[in-house]
C-alpha cells in the first residue's frame, strides 16, 4: 500500500504488523497503551529474560547513583528496558505539618500499559524530598515493584477479572443514565462560599483543579440531602469536606458544604497544598478553563465498567496500615474491622455512617466519621457492580488513609487511671456508703446514667434526711465521655471525693479546721482532745553525781 497510509509509514509511526500478532504467541504488547485489558494478558516470568542490573544506568540519567538513590535508579532502569521510557513511574509528594517542622511523604504509583497500577508510600517523617523519594523507591523494590513492572500480576488466582461489564440491554442502566443526564441540566446557583472556592481554584491552580460537589441521601426515598466537596490536587492528595443529610434542597446542601469547607481550611489547601507557594501559571491565556478541566469520574458517561474488589485493593498504596496484605479481600469483613476499632473507642462519642452513591448502574460509597468538633470523610466514586463491594472498598480506602489509627488516637482508655480507680473504689466509696447509712438506714447514694453516641456519663445525688430545702441536696456530674457505666460511676465518685464525705459527715455545715475526710471522725476528735489535754508528763531522769 502506498500513500500516507502505506505500510512503511504506519510502521514508522509505531504500528505493529498483524502477521506478527497472528504468528507469535509471545507478542510483545508492553509498548502499547491498552487500558482495561485483563491482567491475564500479562506475560509469565521468562527465565531467559533476567531482571536488569541495579547498578547500570543510562548516561542521561539525572539522578546520581548512590547508596540512597540506587533503588530509584533501579526502577528507572527497569522501566527503560521494559517499556522504553519511565513514564509509568509517577512520584507525588505530600507536605504535612509535623510537630516541629514540615514533613514530606512520597507516594510512588506504577501504571502498566494495560491499566494495572501499584502504589507505595512512606510515612510523613522526612525533612528532605530526596530522602523521602529514596525511601519510597526502596519500599517499592522490597515489595516486588520490579516483578510487577516486568511481568504484571503474576498471582492471578486471587484476582477476579479486571473488567466487569453491565448487561447491554439493562433497563436499570438506561434509566440511571437518563436520570443522571437530566440532573446535569439542572443548574445549581452558586452561593458566595461556593463561588469563592471556585475562584480560588482558578486563581491559584490555573483552573487545573476543579472542586466537585457530590450529593447523597440517607436512602432512596429520603428527601433530605447531604453534600461532600472534593478538592483533588493529585491522585493521592485530596481533601473531602462534608455536611450531614439535614438540608431540604441540593442548593442549600451545597452552600452548607462550602461554608463548612471554608471553616476547615479548604482555601489554604488549594493555595499551599503540596508545597505550592504562589499561584500556578496558566498554560495559555486564551485557553478556556473548561478545556483543561480534569475530567471528573462522576461526569464520565457511557462507561459501564466495574472493577473487582481484589483489583481495587491491589492498587492501594503499600505498605497497608493493617496486616491484611496477603489475604483474599472478598473473604474478609472489611467494614467490620472499622466497627471493631470503633467499639474499642467507646466514650470518644464517635459516629460512623455509610452513604451510597449510584451512577450508570454502578455503586460508590461515602464514609462520614464524626466526633465533637471534627468530621472525617472518605469517598469512593461509583465503580462497583454491588453495593456490598462499594462499602467494602470505601472501608479499605479509609483504612489505607488511617481511619483506624485516627479512631485509636481518640480513644479515652486513660480517662480513669488505675490510681483514680483505686482511690474511688477503695477509699471514697466505702466512706460514702458508711456515712450515708448513718443518715438513711440501708440506703446508698443515687446514681443516674446518661448515654450519648457510645459514651456514658453519670450524676451522683446525695440528700440529707428531713431537709427538703435545696441546701440539703448535692449533685455531682461527669460528661458522657466514658466507655462504660462503671467508669462513669468511678469518675463521679472521684470527682465528688472530699466534698461529698464532708457534706454527709457534717450535715452540710462548715467543716472543722484540719479535718481529714479519709480518717474516722471519732478517732480524729479523740486525738484532738488528747493534743489539747496531754495530761501529766513524765519527769526526766536525772543522773546521780
GROMACS .gro file of C-alpha atoms in nm, residues 12 22 73 80 83 95 98 117 124 130 150 243 252 295 313 459 474:
model
   17
   12UNK     CA    1   0.744   0.425   1.131
   22UNK     CA    2  -0.110  -1.383   1.444
   73UNK     CA    3   1.784   0.419   3.954
   80UNK     CA    4   1.353   0.189   3.034
   83UNK     CA    5   0.879  -0.001   2.810
   95UNK     CA    6   0.361   1.814   5.252
   98UNK     CA    7   0.489   1.778   6.176
  117UNK     CA    8  -0.145   0.004   3.899
  124UNK     CA    9   0.537   1.167   5.663
  130UNK     CA   10   1.527   1.337   4.818
  150UNK     CA   11   0.837  -0.688   3.421
  243UNK     CA   12  -2.220   1.803   5.582
  252UNK     CA   13  -2.880   2.459   5.048
  295UNK     CA   14  -1.248   1.502   3.392
  313UNK     CA   15  -0.723  -0.339   4.689
  459UNK     CA   16  -2.478   1.204   8.809
  474UNK     CA   17  -2.590   1.794   9.646
   0.00000   0.00000   0.00000
